[in-house]
Each structure stands twice: as structure tokens, then as C-alpha cells.
Amino acid sequence: MKKHNFSAGPCILPQEVLKQASDAILNFNNDNLSLIEISHRSKPFVAVMSKAIDLVKQLLSVPKGYSVLFLQGGASMEFLMVPLNLMRINGKAVYTNTGVWAKKAIAEAKRLGEVIVVGDSSDTNYSYIPKGYEIPSDADYFHCTSNNTIYGTQMKEFPTSPTLMVCDMSSDIFSRTVNVSEFDIIYAGAQKNMGPAGTTLVIVKNEVLGKTGRNIPTMLDYNTHISKGSMFNTPPVFPIYVSMLTLQWLKDFGGVEAIEKVNQKKADLLYGEIDRNPLFKGTAAKEDRSNMNVCFLLNDSSKEDAFNTLWNAAGISGIKGHRSVGGYRASIYNAMPIESVQVLVKIMKTLEQN
Ligand SMILES: *Cc1c(COP(=O)(O)O)cnc(C)c1O
């Protein structure tokens, strides 16, 4: 039996997608060739790329004037590409510091200019989302992380930025509706809600590029990839193909609005049990709780062995918390069925009854 996969990333993908992907590895399009042994410039793969781009545009209602890119190097590469492409020589950028990923993004921007941190929750090991800060209008851009995968916090509202707005949406893209027109760059590593590791989705407003006065290395210049339709060099064909399948699955499901409702139900169910059950405690501030990564602790750590035995026996996998938070983290991404969350909740009740 398939396990209930609560892993934070790489993580669960829809079962139908895995089946289609494995078929395409052996025989793609009934052409008796594998998807991963055909040219990326062949008609069938070019069709995959344009369908993937099209699905992103449809699912997120991407307005005109934006480019959709599938790049490599992970979200971590975007930590550097964003300042390279947006920060003027001797410029400055504004960041929120809401977790390990935000901190890494800040470190890369600091290589190129001044960084002002306006919202910082490191004082409580990133257990909340800072709010009410002011974004200086003379900065080149503002950068935030929409969902903090490790700490289980999520921005429920985005500030209005007087400057360009950039967001790392790696762990909640396609999980809820966003208004793309409020952002100038959105990026997300594929391996949390879109596909396997190996490609990064970037949505960029064309008119914000080319203004830094910097000589940007070719591969790190968004304009290189825009002008070549993400085919400047060999794209990661398999991750892009599987992302396309996952996006098609999401479209067939009813799109982002439909999955957002289910995601809310799953989160309510699990947080409801954490709050009800006297054995457990959530680690994130209630109003900032993530609908993707649910972090919680056992109040009495001597019950850990009993809990671990129970969830292991129920076929649950991947709920150990990140080493910097401890406890447990149940990631309940788009592909996670509510039935798996019900299994976890049942185990939590069983532990209480024993
Ligand atoms: C996982 C993650 C990253 C890092 O992604 P890579 O693709 O491994 O570079 C960055 N930001 C967030 C919010 C993440 O969840």
C-alpha cells in the first residue's frame, strides 16, 4: 500500500501523475522513444514546454506583459538572480527575514548592494509573520517569502509595496489564489507543489528588467531565458514534463480556487485536532499558520516513542520536524488527499486515548 507521504520536499505528487510520468519514461507519445532520450527541440517536447507555460498562465491568470520561465538551479539560484537582475549598481533592496530561506536570499543580495530588513521574526525562531512595517520607496525592490516551509508560517496578506515586489512562493504556489499583477517577480522551486526537483518556475514582469546598469552573466540574465523561451540551453525535460502533468491534474481538479478550498479543509482538520488534543501544541502563531506545513510538538516528550510507533504502523511517512524546530511537521500540499490527514488525526486521538 502507498504510504501517507507528509514529506516537506521533495514531496507527494498525484498518483496519476506518477503513473503517466513513468509511462513516458518508457514510451513517450507512443513514439517508442523515452521522453528523456528525445531532443528538447523536437516537436513533442516543444509542445510539452508550451503547454506547461500555458497552464501556469491559465491557473494563475498571469496578465499580459509577464514571462513564464522554467529555469534550473532551484529557488536558491533565484536568491542571486533576483538581485543581479533588479538591484542597481550601489543600489539597495528591502527584505523580510522570516526563516532560513529568507536569510539565504538576504545573504545573496548583500553580495551586490545594501539590504534593509524590515520585518524580522528571528527573535522567536521565526514563529510568526512580521507585520506593519514600512517599505522605503527608494529601494530597488522588496522581497518576501510567502510560506516558510520549515516553521509553518504563511503570509495571509501581502503588503502594498511602493517599489518592485518579489516573492519566493516555493512552498505554496498553486495552493491558493494570488493576484500576479501585484508582483514583479514570483519564483518557486518545483519540488513542493508542482513537480520533481530540477526546475524552478519564474514569473517575471518584462518591463522591470534591463535597468540595473550591470553586465549580467548570460545564464543568470532573465532576458536570456525570455528571448529563448527557456531553451537557451538544454532545459530539464523530465521535471518540466512532470510539472506540466501536475498542472494539468490541477486544472482538471478545478484549478487553484477549487484546491484552495480543499487545502483549507485539510488545514482546519489538522489544526483543529492540535488545538483540541491536550497532548499536542502548534508551534506557529495562530493567525500566521501555514496551510501547507503544519508544525506541532508533543507537550510531553516521553510520549514520543508511542506516537512514533503509532504513525509508523499507520503507514505515515515524513512527519519528523525540521532539525531547527524539532517536533513534527506534516506537509499537506495540493496532492495530499484529505483521507491521509484523517489518518494522522485518528492516530493523534488514539495516542490520547491510550
Ligand atoms: C525549498 C525552498 C527553497 C529552496 O529551494 P531549492 O529548489 O532547493 O533551491 C527556497 N525557498 C523556500 C520557501 C523553500 O521552501
mmCIF file of C-alpha atoms and ligand atoms in Angstrom:
data_model
loop_
_atom_site.group_PDB
_atom_site.id
_atom_site.type_symbol
_atom_site.label_atom_id
_atom_site.label_comp_id
_atom_site.label_asym_id
_atom_site.label_seq_id
_atom_site.Cartn_x
_atom_site.Cartn_y
_atom_site.Cartn_z
ATOM 1 C CA MET A 1 0.000 0.000 0.000
ATOM 2 C CA LYS A 2 1.165 3.520 -0.818
ATOM 3 C CA LYS A 3 2.323 5.458 2.246
ATOM 4 C CA HIS A 4 0.710 8.654 3.506
ATOM 5 C CA ASN A 5 3.504 10.976 2.437
ATOM 6 C CA PHE A 6 3.766 14.121 4.600
ATOM 7 C CA SER A 7 7.272 14.982 3.402
ATOM 8 C CA ALA A 8 8.178 18.687 3.112
ATOM 9 C CA GLY A 9 10.009 18.500 -0.215
ATOM 10 C CA PRO A 10 10.585 16.728 -2.459
ATOM 11 C CA CYS A 11 7.133 15.587 -1.590
ATOM 12 C CA ILE A 12 3.870 13.999 -2.620
ATOM 13 C CA LEU A 13 2.725 14.183 -6.241
ATOM 14 C CA PRO A 14 -0.630 12.969 -7.573
ATOM 15 C CA GLN A 15 -0.621 9.208 -8.114
ATOM 16 C CA GLU A 16 -1.980 9.569 -11.682
ATOM 17 C CA VAL A 17 0.874 11.926 -12.494
ATOM 18 C CA LEU A 18 3.463 9.401 -11.297
ATOM 19 C CA LYS A 19 1.851 6.754 -13.461
ATOM 20 C CA GLN A 20 1.793 8.972 -16.574
ATOM 21 C CA ALA A 21 5.380 10.064 -15.908
ATOM 22 C CA SER A 22 6.629 6.501 -15.620
ATOM 23 C CA ASP A 23 4.859 5.551 -18.853
ATOM 24 C CA ALA A 24 6.532 8.479 -20.635
ATOM 25 C CA ILE A 25 9.959 7.324 -19.429
ATOM 26 C CA LEU A 26 9.494 4.109 -21.401
ATOM 27 C CA ASN A 27 7.416 5.225 -24.338
ATOM 28 C CA PHE A 28 6.504 8.867 -24.856
ATOM 29 C CA ASN A 29 3.574 9.744 -27.139
ATOM 30 C CA ASN A 30 3.514 6.149 -28.460
ATOM 31 C CA ASP A 31 6.626 7.008 -30.439
ATOM 32 C CA ASN A 32 8.643 4.125 -28.980
ATOM 33 C CA LEU A 33 11.159 6.556 -27.547
ATOM 34 C CA SER A 34 11.598 7.763 -23.995
ATOM 35 C CA LEU A 35 10.731 11.340 -23.059
ATOM 36 C CA ILE A 36 14.286 11.665 -21.711
ATOM 37 C CA GLU A 37 16.012 10.497 -24.888
ATOM 38 C CA ILE A 38 14.419 12.849 -27.417
ATOM 39 C CA SER A 39 15.690 16.289 -28.400
ATOM 40 C CA HIS A 40 14.367 19.187 -26.379
ATOM 41 C CA ARG A 41 13.929 20.921 -29.729
ATOM 42 C CA SER A 42 11.768 18.141 -31.134
ATOM 43 C CA LYS A 43 8.114 18.917 -31.797
ATOM 44 C CA PRO A 44 6.784 16.705 -28.988
ATOM 45 C CA PHE A 45 8.969 18.343 -26.339
ATOM 46 C CA VAL A 46 8.412 21.874 -27.606
ATOM 47 C CA ALA A 47 4.704 21.095 -27.210
ATOM 48 C CA VAL A 48 5.316 20.000 -23.592
ATOM 49 C CA MET A 49 7.126 23.246 -22.797
ATOM 50 C CA SER A 50 4.472 25.459 -24.329
ATOM 51 C CA LYS A 51 1.681 23.526 -22.623
ATOM 52 C CA ALA A 52 3.438 23.874 -19.248
ATOM 53 C CA ILE A 53 3.798 27.629 -19.763
ATOM 54 C CA ASP A 54 0.208 27.898 -20.893
ATOM 55 C CA LEU A 55 -1.084 26.007 -17.848
ATOM 56 C CA VAL A 56 0.834 28.308 -15.494
ATOM 57 C CA LYS A 57 -0.728 31.303 -17.239
ATOM 58 C CA GLN A 58 -4.228 29.842 -17.040
ATOM 59 C CA LEU A 59 -4.034 28.589 -13.459
ATOM 60 C CA LEU A 60 -2.632 31.828 -12.052
ATOM 61 C CA SER A 61 -4.344 34.200 -14.524
ATOM 62 C CA VAL A 62 -0.957 35.666 -15.415
ATOM 63 C CA PRO A 63 -1.583 39.073 -17.028
ATOM 64 C CA LYS A 64 -0.069 40.217 -20.331
ATOM 65 C CA GLY A 65 3.448 41.589 -20.108
ATOM 66 C CA TYR A 66 4.773 38.748 -17.928
ATOM 67 C CA SER A 67 7.055 35.886 -18.972
ATOM 68 C CA VAL A 68 6.828 32.377 -17.560
ATOM 69 C CA LEU A 69 10.198 30.613 -17.322
ATOM 70 C CA PHE A 70 11.357 27.148 -16.340
ATOM 71 C CA LEU A 71 14.934 27.523 -15.110
ATOM 72 C CA GLN A 72 17.486 25.435 -13.222
ATOM 73 C CA GLY A 73 19.451 25.931 -10.022
ATOM 74 C CA GLY A 74 16.457 25.726 -7.701
ATOM 75 C CA ALA A 75 14.867 28.547 -5.769
ATOM 76 C CA SER A 76 18.344 29.036 -4.276
ATOM 77 C CA MET A 77 19.634 30.262 -7.648
ATOM 78 C CA GLU A 78 16.856 32.881 -7.674
ATOM 79 C CA PHE A 79 18.243 34.250 -4.390
ATOM 80 C CA LEU A 80 21.124 35.505 -6.559
ATOM 81 C CA MET A 81 19.347 36.077 -9.889
ATOM 82 C CA VAL A 82 16.816 38.460 -8.344
ATOM 83 C CA PRO A 83 19.378 40.998 -7.079
ATOM 84 C CA LEU A 84 21.528 40.551 -10.211
ATOM 85 C CA ASN A 85 18.550 41.470 -12.391
ATOM 86 C CA LEU A 86 16.836 44.089 -10.224
ATOM 87 C CA MET A 87 19.382 45.793 -7.978
ATOM 88 C CA ARG A 88 21.096 48.815 -9.476
ATOM 89 C CA ILE A 89 24.838 49.285 -9.038
ATOM 90 C CA ASN A 90 25.201 50.681 -5.496
ATOM 91 C CA GLY A 91 21.502 50.046 -5.046
ATOM 92 C CA LYS A 92 19.528 48.702 -2.126
ATOM 93 C CA ALA A 93 16.809 46.168 -1.543
ATOM 94 C CA VAL A 94 14.345 45.509 1.244
ATOM 95 C CA TYR A 95 13.772 42.024 2.667
ATOM 96 C CA THR A 96 11.686 40.346 5.320
ATOM 97 C CA ASN A 97 13.594 37.818 7.423
ATOM 98 C CA THR A 98 11.064 35.086 8.136
ATOM 99 C CA GLY A 99 13.144 31.927 8.073
ATOM 100 C CA VAL A 100 16.145 30.040 6.783
ATOM 101 C CA TRP A 101 15.227 30.553 3.118
ATOM 102 C CA ALA A 102 14.681 34.286 3.550
ATOM 103 C CA LYS A 103 18.024 34.519 5.336
ATOM 104 C CA LYS A 104 19.765 32.792 2.456
ATOM 105 C CA ALA A 105 18.095 35.165 -0.007
ATOM 106 C CA ILE A 106 19.316 38.133 2.060
ATOM 107 C CA ALA A 107 22.885 36.782 2.064
ATOM 108 C CA GLU A 108 22.978 36.691 -1.753
ATOM 109 C CA ALA A 109 21.512 40.188 -2.146
ATOM 110 C CA LYS A 110 24.158 41.528 0.269
ATOM 111 C CA ARG A 111 26.853 40.484 -2.199
ATOM 112 C CA LEU A 112 25.564 43.104 -4.613
ATOM 113 C CA GLY A 113 24.381 46.009 -2.503
ATOM 114 C CA GLU A 114 22.702 47.242 0.630
ATOM 115 C CA VAL A 115 19.957 45.168 2.236
ATOM 116 C CA ILE A 116 17.428 46.643 4.627
ATOM 117 C CA VAL A 117 15.496 44.120 6.709
ATOM 118 C CA VAL A 118 12.060 45.488 7.573
ATOM 119 C CA GLY A 119 10.333 42.544 9.208
ATOM 120 C CA ASP A 120 12.310 40.056 11.281
ATOM 121 C CA SER A 121 10.901 37.170 13.304
ATOM 122 C CA SER A 122 14.230 35.553 14.177
ATOM 123 C CA ASP A 123 13.686 36.661 17.812
ATOM 124 C CA THR A 124 11.230 33.763 18.303
ATOM 125 C CA ASN A 125 12.815 31.218 15.943
ATOM 126 C CA TYR A 126 10.548 32.502 13.162
ATOM 127 C CA SER A 127 7.271 31.502 14.779
ATOM 128 C CA TYR A 128 5.283 34.407 13.284
ATOM 129 C CA ILE A 129 4.962 36.690 10.258
ATOM 130 C CA PRO A 130 6.111 40.275 10.934
ATOM 131 C CA LYS A 131 3.522 42.911 10.013
ATOM 132 C CA GLY A 132 3.052 46.664 9.956
ATOM 133 C CA TYR A 133 6.488 47.535 8.639
ATOM 134 C CA GLU A 134 7.191 50.299 6.207
ATOM 135 C CA ILE A 135 8.885 49.647 2.876
ATOM 136 C CA PRO A 136 11.196 52.514 1.835
ATOM 137 C CA SER A 137 10.145 53.706 -1.611
ATOM 138 C CA ASP A 138 13.680 54.458 -2.785
ATOM 139 C CA ALA A 139 14.703 50.776 -2.687
ATOM 140 C CA ASP A 140 15.078 48.847 -5.923
ATOM 141 C CA TYR A 141 12.716 46.113 -4.766
ATOM 142 C CA PHE A 142 11.025 44.420 -1.817
ATOM 143 C CA HIS A 143 11.425 40.657 -1.285
ATOM 144 C CA CYS A 144 9.309 38.358 0.866
ATOM 145 C CA THR A 145 8.729 34.622 1.379
ATOM 146 C CA SER A 146 5.048 33.712 1.165
ATOM 147 C CA ASN A 147 5.277 30.429 3.067
ATOM 148 C CA ASN A 148 8.041 29.465 5.473
ATOM 149 C CA THR A 149 8.324 25.750 4.878
ATOM 150 C CA ILE A 150 10.444 24.935 7.922
ATOM 151 C CA TYR A 151 8.499 26.947 10.541
ATOM 152 C CA GLY A 152 4.972 26.511 9.210
ATOM 153 C CA THR A 153 4.117 30.190 8.872
ATOM 154 C CA GLN A 154 2.387 31.786 5.887
ATOM 155 C CA MET A 155 1.694 35.353 4.814
ATOM 156 C CA LYS A 156 -2.094 35.682 4.679
ATOM 157 C CA GLU A 157 -1.846 39.166 3.213
ATOM 158 C CA PHE A 158 0.858 40.840 1.199
ATOM 159 C CA PRO A 159 1.869 44.436 1.902
ATOM 160 C CA THR A 160 1.466 47.043 -0.808
ATOM 161 C CA SER A 161 4.934 47.820 -1.989
ATOM 162 C CA PRO A 162 5.911 51.298 -3.194
ATOM 163 C CA THR A 163 8.722 49.622 -5.122
ATOM 164 C CA LEU A 164 9.062 46.387 -7.129
ATOM 165 C CA MET A 165 7.646 43.343 -5.381
ATOM 166 C CA VAL A 166 9.387 39.944 -5.424
ATOM 167 C CA CYS A 167 8.166 36.800 -3.728
ATOM 168 C CA ASP A 168 9.593 33.344 -3.077
ATOM 169 C CA MET A 169 6.466 31.181 -3.344
ATOM 170 C CA SER A 170 8.292 27.841 -3.427
ATOM 171 C CA SER A 171 6.107 26.077 -0.910
ATOM 172 C CA ASP A 172 2.643 27.491 -1.534
ATOM 173 C CA ILE A 173 2.431 28.343 -5.221
ATOM 174 C CA PHE A 174 -0.760 26.947 -6.824
ATOM 175 C CA SER A 175 -2.191 26.247 -3.355
ATOM 176 C CA ARG A 176 -4.194 29.485 -3.120
ATOM 177 C CA THR A 177 -5.236 32.321 -5.372
ATOM 178 C CA VAL A 178 -2.773 35.175 -5.749
ATOM 179 C CA ASN A 179 -3.026 38.330 -7.767
ATOM 180 C CA VAL A 180 0.036 38.053 -10.004
ATOM 181 C CA SER A 181 -0.280 41.686 -11.092
ATOM 182 C CA GLU A 182 0.748 42.755 -7.550
ATOM 183 C CA PHE A 183 4.151 41.133 -8.092
ATOM 184 C CA ASP A 184 7.055 41.821 -10.417
ATOM 185 C CA ILE A 185 8.844 38.525 -9.896
ATOM 186 C CA ILE A 186 7.439 35.326 -8.417
ATOM 187 C CA TYR A 187 9.657 32.262 -8.174
ATOM 188 C CA ALA A 188 9.238 28.737 -6.889
ATOM 189 C CA GLY A 189 11.328 25.575 -6.890
ATOM 190 C CA ALA A 190 9.165 22.865 -8.452
ATOM 191 C CA GLN A 191 9.557 20.208 -5.787
ATOM 192 C CA LYS A 192 6.892 21.347 -3.339
ATOM 193 C CA ASN A 193 3.661 21.858 -5.204
ATOM 194 C CA MET A 194 4.456 21.444 -8.864
ATOM 195 C CA GLY A 195 6.740 18.553 -9.739
ATOM 196 C CA PRO A 196 10.076 16.881 -9.099
ATOM 197 C CA ALA A 197 13.227 18.787 -8.122
ATOM 198 C CA GLY A 198 15.237 20.157 -11.026
ATOM 199 C CA THR A 199 13.307 23.101 -12.373
ATOM 200 C CA THR A 200 12.296 26.476 -10.969
ATOM 201 C CA LEU A 201 9.264 28.398 -12.082
ATOM 202 C CA VAL A 202 9.866 32.127 -12.552
ATOM 203 C CA ILE A 203 7.130 34.589 -13.470
ATOM 204 C CA VAL A 204 8.615 37.947 -14.328
ATOM 205 C CA LYS A 205 7.186 41.251 -15.499
ATOM 206 C CA ASN A 206 9.179 42.032 -18.632
ATOM 207 C CA GLU A 207 9.346 45.799 -18.205
ATOM 208 C CA VAL A 208 11.221 45.665 -14.881
ATOM 209 C CA LEU A 209 14.306 44.067 -16.428
ATOM 210 C CA GLY A 210 17.375 45.605 -18.013
ATOM 211 C CA LYS A 211 17.643 48.614 -15.702
ATOM 212 C CA THR A 212 20.497 47.779 -13.359
ATOM 213 C CA GLY A 213 23.443 49.036 -15.395
ATOM 214 C CA ARG A 214 25.118 45.748 -14.587
ATOM 215 C CA ASN A 215 26.752 43.341 -17.027
ATOM 216 C CA ILE A 216 24.786 40.242 -16.023
ATOM 217 C CA PRO A 217 26.349 36.833 -16.805
ATOM 218 C CA THR A 218 24.398 35.219 -19.652
ATOM 219 C CA MET A 219 22.895 32.271 -17.782
ATOM 220 C CA LEU A 220 21.861 34.491 -14.858
ATOM 221 C CA ASP A 221 20.110 37.082 -17.002
ATOM 222 C CA TYR A 222 16.328 36.602 -17.139
ATOM 223 C CA ASN A 223 16.315 38.253 -20.572
ATOM 224 C CA THR A 224 18.463 35.415 -21.953
ATOM 225 C CA HIS A 225 15.829 32.890 -20.971
ATOM 226 C CA ILE A 226 12.901 35.077 -22.018
ATOM 227 C CA SER A 227 14.340 35.567 -25.507
ATOM 228 C CA LYS A 228 14.910 31.808 -25.907
ATOM 229 C CA GLY A 229 11.670 30.594 -24.330
ATOM 230 C CA SER A 230 13.556 28.759 -21.524
ATOM 231 C CA MET A 231 15.556 26.875 -24.194
ATOM 232 C CA PHE A 232 18.799 28.856 -24.188
ATOM 233 C CA ASN A 233 20.463 25.644 -23.047
ATOM 234 C CA THR A 234 19.016 22.156 -22.605
ATOM 235 C CA PRO A 235 16.109 22.510 -20.203
ATOM 236 C CA PRO A 236 15.442 19.868 -17.524
ATOM 237 C CA VAL A 237 12.983 17.970 -19.679
ATOM 238 C CA PHE A 238 11.732 15.455 -17.139
ATOM 239 C CA PRO A 239 10.938 17.905 -14.286
ATOM 240 C CA ILE A 240 9.217 20.200 -16.784
ATOM 241 C CA TYR A 241 7.176 17.320 -18.199
ATOM 242 C CA VAL A 242 6.065 16.146 -14.758
ATOM 243 C CA SER A 243 5.277 19.737 -13.752
ATOM 244 C CA MET A 244 3.101 20.009 -16.853
ATOM 245 C CA LEU A 245 1.257 16.825 -15.858
ATOM 246 C CA THR A 246 0.731 18.110 -12.308
ATOM 247 C CA LEU A 247 -0.589 21.429 -13.588
ATOM 248 C CA GLN A 248 -2.961 19.584 -15.933
ATOM 249 C CA TRP A 249 -4.093 17.491 -12.946
ATOM 250 C CA LEU A 250 -4.742 20.708 -11.033
ATOM 251 C CA LYS A 251 -6.693 22.188 -13.925
ATOM 252 C CA ASP A 252 -8.830 19.035 -14.171
ATOM 253 C CA PHE A 253 -9.385 19.279 -10.411
ATOM 254 C CA GLY A 254 -10.997 22.664 -10.939
ATOM 255 C CA GLY A 255 -7.970 24.936 -10.683
ATOM 256 C CA VAL A 256 -6.422 26.910 -7.845
ATOM 257 C CA GLU A 257 -9.724 28.116 -6.353
ATOM 258 C CA ALA A 258 -11.002 24.554 -6.051
ATOM 259 C CA ILE A 259 -7.824 23.202 -4.476
ATOM 260 C CA GLU A 260 -7.624 26.184 -2.116
ATOM 261 C CA LYS A 261 -10.939 25.119 -0.557
ATOM 262 C CA VAL A 262 -9.702 21.552 -0.048
ATOM 263 C CA ASN A 263 -6.396 22.818 1.337
ATOM 264 C CA GLN A 264 -8.312 24.939 3.851
ATOM 265 C CA LYS A 265 -10.369 21.915 4.912
ATOM 266 C CA LYS A 266 -7.262 19.775 5.392
ATOM 267 C CA ALA A 267 -5.537 22.503 7.421
ATOM 268 C CA ASP A 268 -8.642 23.148 9.564
ATOM 269 C CA LEU A 269 -8.943 19.451 10.303
ATOM 270 C CA LEU A 270 -5.336 19.072 11.446
ATOM 271 C CA TYR A 271 -5.030 22.368 13.353
ATOM 272 C CA GLY A 272 -8.401 21.621 14.932
ATOM 273 C CA GLU A 273 -7.029 18.399 16.382
ATOM 274 C CA ILE A 274 -3.758 20.035 17.501
ATOM 275 C CA ASP A 275 -5.779 22.655 19.414
ATOM 276 C CA ARG A 276 -8.304 20.185 20.808
ATOM 277 C CA ASN A 277 -5.944 17.394 21.831
ATOM 278 C CA PRO A 278 -4.239 18.219 25.166
ATOM 279 C CA LEU A 279 -1.172 16.165 24.164
ATOM 280 C CA PHE A 280 -0.198 18.486 21.287
ATOM 281 C CA LYS A 281 0.764 22.089 20.729
ATOM 282 C CA GLY A 282 1.216 24.061 17.490
ATOM 283 C CA THR A 283 4.485 25.988 17.129
ATOM 284 C CA ALA A 284 3.419 28.834 14.811
ATOM 285 C CA ALA A 285 1.380 31.909 15.822
ATOM 286 C CA LYS A 286 -2.273 31.029 15.146
ATOM 287 C CA GLU A 287 -3.029 33.853 12.739
ATOM 288 C CA ASP A 288 0.050 33.012 10.658
ATOM 289 C CA ARG A 289 -0.367 29.262 10.446
ATOM 290 C CA SER A 290 0.594 27.731 7.129
ATOM 291 C CA ASN A 291 -1.970 25.722 5.199
ATOM 292 C CA MET A 292 0.901 23.746 3.645
ATOM 293 C CA ASN A 293 3.285 22.875 6.501
ATOM 294 C CA VAL A 294 1.727 22.130 9.877
ATOM 295 C CA CYS A 295 4.312 22.214 12.690
ATOM 296 C CA PHE A 296 3.492 20.824 16.129
ATOM 297 C CA LEU A 297 5.025 19.356 19.275
ATOM 298 C CA LEU A 298 4.119 16.797 21.880
ATOM 299 C CA ASN A 299 3.741 18.590 25.221
ATOM 300 C CA ASP A 300 5.242 15.578 26.975
ATOM 301 C CA SER A 301 8.270 14.311 25.073
ATOM 302 C CA SER A 302 8.153 10.970 26.910
ATOM 303 C CA LYS A 303 5.180 10.117 24.662
ATOM 304 C CA GLU A 304 7.302 10.417 21.528
ATOM 305 C CA ASP A 305 8.116 6.732 21.199
ATOM 306 C CA ALA A 306 4.465 5.758 21.492
ATOM 307 C CA PHE A 307 3.438 8.371 18.912
ATOM 308 C CA ASN A 308 6.204 7.379 16.505
ATOM 309 C CA THR A 309 5.204 3.721 16.730
ATOM 310 C CA LEU A 310 1.568 4.602 16.011
ATOM 311 C CA TRP A 311 2.169 6.728 12.923
ATOM 312 C CA ASN A 312 4.743 4.339 11.536
ATOM 313 C CA ALA A 313 2.286 1.480 11.868
ATOM 314 C CA ALA A 314 -0.390 3.534 10.083
ATOM 315 C CA GLY A 315 1.854 3.949 7.020
ATOM 316 C CA ILE A 316 2.585 7.611 7.654
ATOM 317 C CA SER A 317 5.905 8.940 6.374
ATOM 318 C CA GLY A 318 7.845 12.209 6.517
ATOM 319 C CA ILE A 319 6.359 13.972 9.551
ATOM 320 C CA LYS A 320 9.526 14.477 11.578
ATOM 321 C CA GLY A 321 10.063 18.204 12.117
ATOM 322 C CA HIS A 322 12.996 20.081 10.623
ATOM 323 C CA ARG A 323 16.060 19.876 12.889
ATOM 324 C CA SER A 324 15.875 23.606 13.626
ATOM 325 C CA VAL A 325 12.326 23.393 15.044
ATOM 326 C CA GLY A 326 12.056 19.800 16.293
ATOM 327 C CA GLY A 327 8.756 18.061 16.928
ATOM 328 C CA TYR A 328 6.655 17.226 13.909
ATOM 329 C CA ARG A 329 5.846 18.797 10.568
ATOM 330 C CA ALA A 330 3.021 17.474 8.453
ATOM 331 C CA SER A 331 3.212 18.912 4.953
ATOM 332 C CA ILE A 332 -0.190 18.801 3.317
ATOM 333 C CA TYR A 333 0.480 20.044 -0.206
ATOM 334 C CA ASN A 334 -2.053 20.037 -3.069
ATOM 335 C CA ALA A 335 -1.596 16.348 -3.902
ATOM 336 C CA MET A 336 -2.219 15.197 -0.307
ATOM 337 C CA PRO A 337 -5.702 13.656 -0.073
ATOM 338 C CA ILE A 338 -7.851 14.598 2.920
ATOM 339 C CA GLU A 339 -8.054 10.874 3.774
ATOM 340 C CA SER A 340 -4.346 10.905 4.680
ATOM 341 C CA VAL A 341 -4.906 13.854 7.027
ATOM 342 C CA GLN A 342 -7.786 11.926 8.581
ATOM 343 C CA VAL A 343 -5.425 9.016 9.247
ATOM 344 C CA LEU A 344 -2.987 11.324 11.058
ATOM 345 C CA VAL A 345 -5.770 12.897 13.123
ATOM 346 C CA LYS A 346 -7.013 9.448 14.082
ATOM 347 C CA ILE A 347 -3.524 8.488 15.303
ATOM 348 C CA MET A 348 -3.384 11.634 17.431
ATOM 349 C CA LYS A 349 -6.716 10.702 19.010
ATOM 350 C CA THR A 350 -5.557 7.133 19.576
ATOM 351 C CA LEU A 351 -2.468 8.400 21.416
ATOM 352 C CA GLU A 352 -4.710 10.481 23.681
ATOM 353 C CA GLN A 353 -6.989 7.521 24.440
ATOM 354 C CA ASN A 354 -4.145 5.106 25.253
HETATM 355 C C1 LIG B 1 12.609 24.577 -0.500
HETATM 356 C C2 LIG B 1 12.630 26.031 -0.511
HETATM 357 C C3 LIG B 1 13.690 26.756 -1.093
HETATM 358 C C4 LIG B 1 14.909 26.095 -1.689
HETATM 359 O O1 LIG B 1 14.610 25.516 -2.888
HETATM 360 P P1 LIG B 1 15.741 24.808 -3.772
HETATM 361 O O2 LIG B 1 14.970 24.486 -5.009
HETATM 362 O O3 LIG B 1 16.201 23.608 -3.014
HETATM 363 O O4 LIG B 1 16.835 25.764 -4.004
HETATM 364 C C5 LIG B 1 13.597 28.131 -1.104
HETATM 365 N N1 LIG B 1 12.556 28.766 -0.567
HETATM 366 C C6 LIG B 1 11.537 28.106 0.019
HETATM 367 C C7 LIG B 1 10.402 28.872 0.606
HETATM 368 C C8 LIG B 1 11.548 26.724 0.072
HETATM 369 O O5 LIG B 1 10.536 26.066 0.648
#
